[in-house]
Amino acid sequence: MRRAARRGLAAAVTVLSVSLAACGGGAASTSSSGGTTPSPPVVNNVQPIVVDSGPSLNGQPIGTNDELFTTVTICVPGTTTCQNIDHVLVDTGSSGLRILSSQITMTLPYTTDAGNNLIGNCVQYADTTYQWGPLAKVDVRMANEVAGSVPIQIVGPSNFVAAPAACSAGGTAAQTVLELGANGILGVGLFRQDCRPACASSSPPSVYFSCPAAGCTPTSIALTAQLQNPVWMFAQDNNGLAITLPQIGPTGAVSVTGSMIFGIGTQSNNGLNSAQAQAVNSLGNFTTTFNGVPYSNSYIDSGSSGFFFLDSTATGLPDCTSTSIVAGFYCPASPLNFTAITSGPNPNGSKTTVSANIAFSIGNALTLIESPNTAFNNLGGSSSGVFDWGLPFFFGRTVFIGVESQSSAAGIGPYWAY
Amino acid sequence: MTKTFLILAALAATAMPGWAVLGGSAESVVTDQLKFQAKRSVVETQEYTIHEISRDDGTLIREYVTPAGKVFGVSWSGPVLPDLAQLLGPYNSEFQATVHAKARHRRTAEVANPDLVVESGGHMRAFVGRAYLKSMLPSGVTQEAVK
């Protein structure tokens, strides 16, 4: 591993000039010499991220709490017709790029299936919000990385059929800037696709729909046609990513900037260093042990605007008033400190269990949210039987996301490392 | 004393899946199962009956039925959310009214009203949740039964 990396560095210098010459034409240079893997060019792999008061509507930020954003460039495939979409939510809890149709000014044809019917995609969240819309293909650019012809979801266009009941599921659409609190969602989670493997089966769940005039029905869809985590489609630095945010104080911060760094151990700036890797199960979950009790429905989700874990009985934390704007959050009189243990198998194949002690704090959600700050490391609420390590987990850490089936020094994804 | 029946059904289905409604009669469970293109198993305990509806995509829905044939609780797990308008019936509007008054991106829903309790958690590919009516729990049965 180490020897290959050194060789790669020397080769990178030569390849870089080739890459620059090819720039614009979109041609990828490949080498067929002698069975060695050609070294990728060294490209800028650092994408700025920010926690702030969110996208603007009528010239004013809408005001958000614990939402992590980045600016994504989308282009008509193979062209320089591009558009920057700011305030796209960085979401490790999902896979695939979704952009609100209201934010897209380019013409992007919708994808059709073999029967020439439009394809509808549905994503749901446990708070019972959903996004519905057709698919289109774009080149996705972040830092200097490019993922070509990526299927993405165009959220809520007015010229597309309404969401079927199996998608809305009795919930509420989050398809406007105000409803979503963002201009889109960048799913850079553990998996390559949003649905695989269930959606490629003969009994697909309500995620992809074939939409003839008679109405939309769930359909199976090839893996390559599903929404893709753009990171694994990059030409290089495609085995995962790291999200780095600085630590903040107990009253929060007005805004926080950090980095999303593509690749794991592929360049000098993305090595694992002391981070310990924990694999997840097929659902993307691991175990969190809290007060001696193991909870197997545990996950890390930068798209969750707080720690959402257990209930007031299990935590001893008082719930906020059920009629207040922070209903569902915890409202202790003063911040309380906790420790929990995350654990999962080592993704290196040894099958030994890797554990980490995580110290965290929960403050008064009403006080925090009513302050002028937008970034909090101690915002939390209840989620019975579940341990959702939301955005507060990311402050003061570098969190690596090892993408499904992709390889690094830590092993094979999907895994977390921190 | 537990009896288990397993009924298999695989019918071509074009209708959306449907279920007996929370608080309502359990009579429609069999029809629902057929529409849902699902397998059903029935587990009878002394205090209540559990109807389990499962699909090959990993969806599992449990309906908890009182001896009088009323659905006092439901639970779900699977790659997508069940249609809560059907599963919770008239209680879905109470649930929605409570849960969407809240901050964005909670990505979880917890409602604990005087009678209705709904807990929805999880993420893409892996949702879990349950709902029950406190007033309809059979005597001697606690909310822990609904899981």
Coordinates of C-alpha atoms in Angstrom, one line a residue:
Chain A
M1 CA 0.0 0.0 0.0
R2 CA 2.6 2.5 1.1
R3 CA 5.0 1.6 -1.8
A4 CA 2.2 2.1 -4.3
A5 CA 1.4 5.5 -2.8
R6 CA 5.0 6.7 -3.2
R7 CA 5.1 5.5 -6.8
G8 CA 1.8 7.3 -7.4
L9 CA 3.2 10.6 -6.2
A10 CA 6.1 10.5 -8.8
A11 CA 3.8 9.5 -11.6
A12 CA 1.2 12.1 -10.7
V13 CA 3.4 14.9 -11.9
T14 CA 3.5 13.6 -15.4
V15 CA -0.1 12.7 -15.5
L16 CA -1.1 16.1 -14.4
S17 CA 0.1 17.8 -17.6
V18 CA -1.8 15.2 -19.7
S19 CA -4.9 15.9 -17.7
L20 CA -4.6 19.6 -18.2
A21 CA -4.2 19.2 -21.9
A22 CA -7.3 17.1 -22.0
C23 CA -9.3 19.5 -20.0
G24 CA -12.4 20.8 -21.7
G25 CA -12.5 17.9 -24.1
G26 CA -13.5 15.6 -21.3
A27 CA -11.3 12.9 -22.7
A28 CA -9.8 10.6 -20.0
S29 CA -6.3 9.4 -20.7
T30 CA -5.8 5.7 -19.9
S31 CA -2.6 3.8 -19.8
S32 CA -2.3 0.1 -20.8
S33 CA 1.3 -0.3 -20.0
G34 CA 2.6 -3.3 -18.1
G35 CA -0.3 -4.2 -15.8
T36 CA 0.3 -1.4 -13.3
T37 CA -2.6 0.8 -12.3
P38 CA -2.2 4.2 -13.8
S39 CA -1.8 6.8 -11.1
P40 CA -4.5 9.4 -10.9
P41 CA -3.7 13.0 -11.4
V42 CA -3.4 15.1 -8.3
V43 CA -6.4 17.4 -8.3
N44 CA -7.9 19.7 -5.7
N45 CA -10.0 17.5 -3.6
V46 CA -11.1 20.0 -0.9
Q47 CA -14.7 21.3 -1.1
P48 CA -15.7 24.2 1.3
I49 CA -18.6 23.5 3.5
V50 CA -20.5 25.8 5.9
V51 CA -23.1 25.8 8.6
D52 CA -24.9 29.1 8.4
S53 CA -28.4 30.7 8.3
G54 CA -29.3 28.9 5.0
P55 CA -30.4 29.8 1.5
S56 CA -31.8 33.2 0.7
L57 CA -35.4 33.9 -0.2
N58 CA -36.2 37.4 -1.4
G59 CA -32.7 38.5 -0.5
Q60 CA -32.9 37.2 3.1
P61 CA -31.4 34.0 4.6
I62 CA -34.4 31.9 5.7
G63 CA -32.8 31.0 9.0
T64 CA -31.8 27.4 9.7
N65 CA -30.3 25.4 12.6
D66 CA -27.5 22.8 12.4
E67 CA -27.7 22.4 8.6
L68 CA -24.4 21.8 6.7
F69 CA -24.2 23.2 3.2
T70 CA -22.0 23.3 0.2
T71 CA -22.2 24.7 -3.4
V72 CA -22.5 22.1 -6.1
T73 CA -21.8 22.7 -9.8
I74 CA -24.1 20.8 -12.2
C75 CA -23.5 20.8 -15.9
V76 CA -25.3 19.5 -19.0
P77 CA -23.2 16.3 -19.5
G78 CA -20.1 16.8 -21.5
T79 CA -20.5 20.5 -21.9
T80 CA -19.5 23.7 -20.2
T81 CA -23.1 24.7 -19.7
C82 CA -23.1 24.7 -15.9
Q83 CA -24.8 26.2 -12.9
N84 CA -23.7 26.6 -9.3
I85 CA -26.3 25.6 -6.8
D86 CA -25.5 27.1 -3.3
H87 CA -26.8 25.8 0.0
V88 CA -27.2 22.2 -0.9
L89 CA -27.5 20.2 2.3
V90 CA -24.6 17.8 2.8
D91 CA -26.2 14.6 3.9
T92 CA -24.4 11.5 5.1
G93 CA -27.7 9.9 5.8
S94 CA -28.7 9.4 2.1
S95 CA -27.1 8.8 -1.3
G96 CA -27.8 10.8 -4.5
L97 CA -28.0 14.4 -5.5
R98 CA -31.4 16.1 -5.4
I99 CA -31.9 19.7 -6.6
L100 CA -35.1 21.8 -6.2
S101 CA -36.5 22.4 -9.7
S102 CA -37.1 26.1 -8.7
Q103 CA -33.3 26.5 -8.6
I104 CA -32.5 25.1 -12.0
T105 CA -32.2 27.5 -14.9
M106 CA -30.7 25.1 -17.4
T107 CA -32.7 22.8 -19.7
L108 CA -32.3 19.2 -18.5
P109 CA -34.2 16.5 -20.3
Y110 CA -36.0 14.0 -18.0
T111 CA -34.9 10.4 -18.1
T112 CA -37.3 7.8 -19.6
D113 CA -37.5 4.0 -19.1
A114 CA -37.5 1.3 -21.8
G115 CA -41.2 1.9 -22.4
N116 CA -40.5 5.6 -23.0
N117 CA -42.3 6.5 -19.8
L118 CA -40.9 9.2 -17.5
I119 CA -39.3 7.8 -14.3
G120 CA -40.3 9.3 -10.9
N121 CA -38.0 9.1 -7.9
C122 CA -39.2 9.3 -4.3
V123 CA -37.2 9.9 -1.1
Q124 CA -38.8 9.8 2.3
Y125 CA -37.5 10.8 5.8
A126 CA -38.6 9.5 9.1
D127 CA -40.1 12.9 10.0
T128 CA -42.6 11.9 7.1
T129 CA -41.4 14.6 4.7
Y130 CA -40.7 13.5 1.2
Q131 CA -39.3 14.7 -2.2
W132 CA -40.7 13.6 -5.5
G133 CA -39.6 14.3 -9.0
P134 CA -38.2 13.0 -12.3
L135 CA -34.6 12.0 -13.1
A136 CA -32.1 13.9 -15.2
K137 CA -28.4 13.3 -15.9
V138 CA -25.7 16.0 -15.1
D139 CA -22.0 16.2 -14.6
V140 CA -21.4 16.9 -11.0
R141 CA -18.4 19.1 -10.1
M142 CA -17.1 19.7 -6.6
A143 CA -13.6 21.1 -5.8
N144 CA -11.8 20.0 -9.0
E145 CA -13.5 16.5 -9.0
V146 CA -15.9 15.6 -11.8
A147 CA -18.5 12.8 -11.8
G148 CA -19.9 12.4 -15.4
S149 CA -23.5 11.8 -16.4
V150 CA -24.8 11.3 -12.8
P151 CA -28.5 10.5 -12.5
I152 CA -30.0 13.1 -10.1
Q153 CA -33.5 13.9 -8.9
I154 CA -35.2 17.1 -10.0
V155 CA -37.4 17.9 -7.0
G156 CA -41.0 19.0 -7.5
P157 CA -41.2 20.4 -11.0
S158 CA -44.6 21.8 -11.8
N159 CA -44.6 20.1 -15.3
F160 CA -44.3 16.6 -13.7
V161 CA -47.1 14.4 -12.3
A162 CA -48.0 14.7 -8.7
A163 CA -46.5 12.4 -6.1
P164 CA -48.3 9.0 -5.9
A165 CA -49.8 8.1 -2.5
A166 CA -47.1 5.5 -2.0
C167 CA -44.5 8.3 -2.0
S168 CA -46.3 10.9 0.0
A169 CA -47.3 8.1 2.4
G170 CA -49.6 10.5 4.3
G171 CA -46.7 12.8 4.9
T172 CA -45.7 16.3 3.8
A173 CA -43.7 17.6 0.8
A174 CA -40.4 19.3 1.5
Q175 CA -39.9 20.7 -2.0
T176 CA -39.6 24.4 -1.7
V177 CA -36.7 26.4 -0.3
L178 CA -38.7 27.2 2.8
E179 CA -40.0 23.7 3.3
L180 CA -36.6 22.0 2.8
G181 CA -34.4 24.7 4.3
A182 CA -32.0 24.1 1.4
N183 CA -31.7 24.3 -2.4
G184 CA -31.1 20.6 -2.6
I185 CA -29.7 17.6 -0.9
L186 CA -26.2 16.1 -1.6
G187 CA -26.4 12.5 -0.4
V188 CA -22.8 11.4 0.2
G189 CA -23.6 8.5 2.5
L190 CA -22.2 5.0 2.9
F191 CA -23.9 3.5 -0.2
R192 CA -23.3 3.9 -3.9
Q193 CA -27.0 4.2 -4.8
D194 CA -30.1 5.4 -3.0
C195 CA -32.0 2.2 -3.2
R196 CA -29.9 -0.8 -4.3
P197 CA -30.4 -3.7 -4.0
A198 CA -34.2 -3.7 -3.3
C199 CA -35.1 -1.5 -6.3
A200 CA -33.3 -3.8 -8.8
S201 CA -35.5 -6.7 -7.5
S202 CA -38.8 -8.0 -8.9
S203 CA -40.6 -6.7 -5.8
P204 CA -39.4 -3.1 -5.7
P205 CA -40.3 -0.7 -2.9
S206 CA -41.9 2.7 -3.6
V207 CA -38.7 4.5 -4.6
Y208 CA -38.7 4.4 -8.4
F209 CA -41.9 4.7 -10.4
S210 CA -42.7 4.3 -14.1
C211 CA -45.1 7.1 -15.0
P212 CA -47.3 6.5 -18.1
A213 CA -50.3 8.8 -18.5
A214 CA -52.4 6.3 -16.6
G215 CA -50.4 6.9 -13.4
C216 CA -47.2 6.0 -11.7
T217 CA -46.5 2.5 -10.4
P218 CA -43.4 1.2 -8.5
T219 CA -40.8 -0.2 -11.0
S220 CA -37.5 -2.0 -10.7
I221 CA -34.6 -0.1 -12.1
A222 CA -31.0 -1.0 -12.9
L223 CA -28.3 0.0 -10.5
T224 CA -26.7 2.3 -13.0
A225 CA -29.9 4.2 -13.6
Q226 CA -30.5 4.8 -9.9
L227 CA -29.4 8.0 -8.1
Q228 CA -25.7 7.7 -7.4
N229 CA -23.6 9.0 -4.6
P230 CA -21.4 11.3 -6.9
V231 CA -18.2 10.6 -4.9
W232 CA -17.8 7.0 -6.1
M233 CA -18.3 8.2 -9.7
F234 CA -15.3 10.7 -9.5
A235 CA -12.4 9.7 -11.8
Q236 CA -10.1 9.6 -8.7
D237 CA -10.4 10.2 -4.9
N238 CA -13.5 8.0 -5.2
N239 CA -13.2 5.5 -2.3
G240 CA -14.9 7.8 0.2
L241 CA -14.6 11.3 1.8
A242 CA -14.0 13.1 5.0
I243 CA -16.0 15.8 6.6
T244 CA -14.0 18.2 8.9
L245 CA -15.6 20.9 11.1
P246 CA -13.9 22.8 14.0
Q247 CA -15.2 22.5 17.5
I248 CA -17.5 25.2 18.8
G249 CA -18.6 26.4 22.2
P250 CA -21.7 25.4 24.2
T251 CA -23.8 28.4 23.1
G252 CA -23.1 27.7 19.4
A253 CA -21.7 29.8 16.6
V254 CA -23.2 32.2 14.1
S255 CA -21.5 30.3 11.3
V256 CA -18.9 27.6 11.0
T257 CA -16.8 26.7 7.9
G258 CA -15.0 23.4 7.2
S259 CA -14.0 21.0 4.5
M260 CA -15.3 18.1 2.7
I261 CA -12.2 16.2 1.4
F262 CA -12.6 13.6 -1.3
G263 CA -10.8 10.3 -1.2
I264 CA -9.4 8.3 1.7
G265 CA -5.6 7.9 1.7
T266 CA -5.5 8.9 -1.9
Q267 CA -3.6 12.2 -1.5
S268 CA -1.4 13.8 1.2
N269 CA -4.4 15.6 2.8
N270 CA -6.8 12.7 3.3
G271 CA -5.0 10.0 5.3
L272 CA -6.8 8.2 8.1
N273 CA -4.1 9.0 10.6
S274 CA -5.4 7.9 14.0
A275 CA -9.0 7.5 12.9
Q276 CA -10.5 4.0 13.8
A277 CA -12.8 2.4 11.2
Q278 CA -16.1 0.7 12.1
A279 CA -18.1 -1.2 9.4
V280 CA -21.9 -1.0 9.4
N281 CA -24.5 -3.7 8.6
S282 CA -26.4 -4.0 5.3
L283 CA -28.9 -1.3 6.5
G284 CA -26.1 1.2 7.3
N285 CA -26.4 0.8 11.0
F286 CA -24.0 0.1 13.9
T287 CA -24.5 -0.3 17.6
T288 CA -24.4 2.4 20.2
T289 CA -24.3 1.4 23.9
F290 CA -25.8 3.9 26.3
N291 CA -26.0 3.3 30.0
G292 CA -25.1 -0.3 29.4
V293 CA -27.9 -0.9 26.9
P294 CA -27.0 -1.6 23.2
Y295 CA -29.1 0.0 20.5
S296 CA -28.6 -1.5 17.1
N297 CA -30.5 1.2 15.2
S298 CA -27.6 3.7 15.3
Y299 CA -26.3 5.8 12.4
I300 CA -24.4 9.0 11.7
D301 CA -26.4 11.5 9.7
S302 CA -25.1 15.0 8.9
G303 CA -28.5 15.8 7.5
S304 CA -30.1 15.4 11.0
S305 CA -30.2 18.8 12.7
G306 CA -29.3 17.4 16.2
F307 CA -28.6 14.3 18.2
F308 CA -31.8 12.4 18.1
F309 CA -31.6 9.6 20.6
L310 CA -33.9 7.5 22.8
D311 CA -36.4 9.2 25.0
S312 CA -36.7 11.1 28.3
T313 CA -37.0 7.9 30.3
A314 CA -33.8 6.4 28.9
T315 CA -31.8 9.6 29.0
G316 CA -33.2 11.5 32.0
L317 CA -33.5 14.6 29.7
P318 CA -36.7 16.6 30.0
D319 CA -38.7 17.0 26.7
C320 CA -39.3 20.6 25.5
T321 CA -42.9 21.8 25.8
S322 CA -45.0 19.9 23.3
T323 CA -46.6 23.0 22.0
S324 CA -43.4 25.0 21.5
I325 CA -41.4 25.4 18.3
V326 CA -38.9 22.9 19.7
A327 CA -41.3 20.1 20.5
G328 CA -39.5 16.8 20.2
F329 CA -36.2 18.3 21.3
Y330 CA -34.7 18.1 24.8
C331 CA -34.8 21.1 27.1
P332 CA -32.6 20.6 30.2
A333 CA -32.3 23.7 32.4
S334 CA -28.5 23.5 32.0
P335 CA -26.3 21.4 29.6
L336 CA -25.9 17.8 30.6
N337 CA -22.9 15.6 29.7
F338 CA -23.1 12.0 28.4
T339 CA -20.9 9.3 27.1
A340 CA -21.9 6.5 24.7
I341 CA -19.9 3.8 23.0
T342 CA -20.2 3.2 19.3
S343 CA -19.0 -0.2 17.9
G344 CA -18.9 -2.2 14.7
P345 CA -16.7 -4.8 13.1
N346 CA -13.3 -3.7 11.7
P347 CA -13.8 -3.4 7.9
N348 CA -10.3 -4.8 7.3
G349 CA -11.7 -8.3 7.4
S350 CA -10.3 -9.3 10.8
K351 CA -13.8 -9.3 12.2
T352 CA -12.6 -7.8 15.5
T353 CA -14.9 -5.3 17.1
V354 CA -13.8 -1.6 17.0
S355 CA -15.3 0.6 19.7
A356 CA -15.1 4.4 20.4
N357 CA -16.1 6.4 23.4
I358 CA -18.1 9.4 22.4
A359 CA -18.6 12.3 24.9
F360 CA -21.4 14.7 24.1
S361 CA -23.5 17.3 25.7
I362 CA -27.2 18.3 25.4
G363 CA -28.2 21.9 26.0
N364 CA -31.6 23.6 26.2
A365 CA -33.0 23.5 22.6
L366 CA -35.3 26.5 23.1
T367 CA -32.5 28.7 24.4
L368 CA -30.2 27.6 21.5
I369 CA -32.7 27.9 18.7
E370 CA -33.9 31.3 19.9
S371 CA -30.3 32.6 19.9
P372 CA -28.8 34.3 16.8
N373 CA -26.5 31.3 16.3
T374 CA -27.1 28.6 13.7
A375 CA -24.5 26.0 14.6
F376 CA -24.8 23.9 17.8
N377 CA -22.8 21.0 19.1
N378 CA -25.4 20.2 21.8
L379 CA -28.8 20.3 20.2
G380 CA -30.7 17.1 20.8
G381 CA -34.1 15.5 20.8
S382 CA -35.9 12.2 21.2
S383 CA -36.1 9.2 18.8
S384 CA -37.4 6.2 20.7
G385 CA -35.1 3.2 20.4
V386 CA -32.9 4.9 17.9
F387 CA -29.5 6.6 18.2
D388 CA -29.1 9.2 15.4
W389 CA -25.7 10.9 15.6
G390 CA -26.7 14.1 13.7
L391 CA -24.7 17.1 12.7
P392 CA -23.5 18.0 16.3
F393 CA -21.4 14.8 16.1
F394 CA -19.3 16.4 13.3
F395 CA -18.0 19.4 15.2
G396 CA -14.4 19.0 16.4
R397 CA -13.9 15.8 14.4
T398 CA -12.8 14.5 11.0
V399 CA -15.4 11.9 10.0
F400 CA -14.5 9.5 7.2
I401 CA -17.2 7.9 5.1
G402 CA -15.9 4.7 3.4
V403 CA -18.3 4.1 0.4
E404 CA -19.8 0.7 -0.2
S405 CA -17.4 -1.7 -2.1
Q406 CA -14.7 0.9 -2.3
S407 CA -11.3 0.1 -0.9
S408 CA -8.9 2.1 1.3
A409 CA -6.2 1.4 3.9
A410 CA -9.0 0.9 6.4
G411 CA -10.6 -1.9 4.4
I412 CA -13.7 -2.2 2.2
G413 CA -16.7 0.1 2.6
P414 CA -19.3 0.8 3.9
Y415 CA -17.6 2.0 7.1
W416 CA -17.2 5.1 9.2
A417 CA -13.9 6.2 10.6
Y418 CA -13.2 8.9 13.2
Chain B
M1 CA -50.3 -20.3 24.5
T2 CA -49.4 -19.2 20.9
K3 CA -50.8 -20.4 17.7
T4 CA -49.2 -19.5 14.4
F5 CA -50.8 -19.6 11.0
L6 CA -49.0 -18.7 7.8
I7 CA -50.9 -17.7 4.8
L8 CA -49.1 -17.1 1.6
A9 CA -50.5 -15.0 -1.2
A10 CA -48.9 -13.8 -4.4
L11 CA -51.5 -12.0 -6.6
A12 CA -50.8 -9.6 -9.4
A13 CA -51.5 -6.3 -7.7
T14 CA -51.9 -2.9 -9.2
A15 CA -53.6 -1.2 -6.3
M16 CA -51.5 0.6 -3.7
P17 CA -50.9 -1.3 -0.5
G18 CA -53.5 -0.8 2.3
W19 CA -54.0 -1.9 5.8
A20 CA -56.5 -2.1 8.6
V21 CA -56.6 1.3 10.2
L22 CA -55.4 2.2 13.7
G23 CA -58.4 2.2 16.0
G24 CA -60.5 0.5 13.4
S25 CA -61.7 -3.0 12.7
A26 CA -59.3 -5.7 11.8
E27 CA -61.7 -7.3 9.2
S28 CA -59.9 -5.7 6.2
V29 CA -56.5 -7.2 7.1
V30 CA -56.8 -10.1 4.7
T31 CA -58.0 -7.9 1.8
D32 CA -55.1 -5.6 2.6
Q33 CA -52.6 -8.4 2.5
L34 CA -53.8 -9.5 -1.0
K35 CA -53.6 -6.0 -2.3
F36 CA -50.2 -5.6 -0.8
Q37 CA -48.9 -8.7 -2.5
A38 CA -47.6 -9.8 0.7
K39 CA -47.2 -12.8 3.1
R40 CA -49.2 -12.7 6.3
S41 CA -48.8 -14.6 9.5
V42 CA -51.1 -14.5 12.5
V43 CA -49.8 -14.9 16.1
E44 CA -52.5 -15.2 18.8
T45 CA -51.7 -14.5 22.4
Q46 CA -54.1 -14.5 25.3
E47 CA -54.5 -10.8 25.3
Y48 CA -54.3 -9.9 21.7
T49 CA -53.6 -11.0 18.1
I50 CA -50.7 -9.9 15.9
H51 CA -51.1 -9.8 12.1
E52 CA -47.7 -9.7 10.5
I53 CA -47.6 -8.6 6.8
S54 CA -44.2 -8.9 5.1
R55 CA -42.9 -8.2 1.6
D56 CA -39.8 -9.5 -0.2
D57 CA -38.4 -5.9 -0.3
G58 CA -37.9 -6.1 3.5
T59 CA -41.1 -4.4 4.6
L60 CA -42.7 -5.7 7.8
I61 CA -45.9 -4.4 9.2
R62 CA -47.5 -5.6 12.4
E63 CA -51.0 -4.9 13.5
Y64 CA -52.0 -5.5 17.1
V65 CA -55.7 -6.5 17.4
T66 CA -57.8 -6.6 20.6
P67 CA -60.0 -9.7 21.3
A68 CA -62.9 -7.4 20.1
G69 CA -61.2 -7.1 16.7
K70 CA -60.0 -3.5 17.0
V71 CA -56.5 -2.4 15.9
F72 CA -54.8 -0.9 19.0
G73 CA -51.3 -0.6 17.7
V74 CA -49.2 -0.8 14.5
S75 CA -45.5 -1.1 13.9
W76 CA -43.4 -1.0 10.8
S77 CA -39.8 -1.5 9.5
G78 CA -38.5 -1.5 6.0
P79 CA -36.9 0.4 3.1
V80 CA -39.7 3.0 2.8
L81 CA -42.4 4.4 5.0
P82 CA -45.8 2.7 4.9
D83 CA -48.7 4.8 3.8
L84 CA -49.5 6.4 7.1
A85 CA -52.7 7.9 5.8
Q86 CA -54.0 4.4 5.5
L87 CA -52.2 2.8 8.4
L88 CA -53.1 5.5 10.9
G89 CA -56.4 6.5 9.3
P90 CA -58.0 9.4 10.9
Y91 CA -55.2 9.7 13.4
N92 CA -52.7 10.6 10.7
S93 CA -54.0 14.2 10.5
E94 CA -53.5 14.5 14.3
F95 CA -50.0 13.1 13.9
Q96 CA -49.1 15.4 10.9
A97 CA -50.5 18.5 12.6
T98 CA -48.3 17.9 15.6
V99 CA -45.1 16.8 13.9
H100 CA -44.8 19.4 11.2
A101 CA -45.1 22.4 13.5
K102 CA -41.5 21.7 14.3
A103 CA -38.0 22.5 13.1
R104 CA -36.7 21.2 9.8
H105 CA -34.5 18.1 9.3
R106 CA -35.4 16.5 12.6
R107 CA -35.5 13.3 10.6
T108 CA -37.5 11.7 13.3
A109 CA -41.1 12.1 14.5
E110 CA -42.2 11.7 18.1
V111 CA -45.8 12.5 19.0
A112 CA -47.0 11.7 22.5
N113 CA -50.6 13.1 22.8
P114 CA -53.0 12.2 25.5
D115 CA -54.2 9.1 23.6
L116 CA -52.2 8.9 20.4
V117 CA -48.5 7.9 20.4
V118 CA -46.4 7.8 17.2
E119 CA -42.7 7.2 17.0
S120 CA -41.0 7.3 13.5
G121 CA -37.2 6.9 13.1
G122 CA -34.5 5.6 10.9
H123 CA -33.1 6.7 7.5
M124 CA -33.0 5.9 3.8
R125 CA -33.4 2.1 3.3
A126 CA -34.0 1.5 7.0
F127 CA -37.1 3.0 8.6
V128 CA -38.7 1.9 11.9
G129 CA -41.7 3.1 13.8
R130 CA -44.8 2.3 15.8
A131 CA -48.1 3.9 16.8
Y132 CA -50.7 3.0 19.4
L133 CA -53.7 4.3 21.2
K134 CA -53.3 4.3 25.0
S135 CA -57.1 4.1 25.5
M136 CA -57.3 0.9 23.4
L137 CA -54.5 -1.1 25.0
P138 CA -56.1 -4.4 26.3
S139 CA -56.2 -4.7 30.0
G140 CA -52.8 -6.0 31.3
V141 CA -51.0 -5.0 28.1
T142 CA -48.5 -2.2 28.1
Q143 CA -47.2 -0.2 25.1
E144 CA -44.1 -2.3 25.2
A145 CA -46.1 -5.0 23.4
V146 CA -46.2 -2.9 20.2
K147 CA -42.8 -3.3 18.6

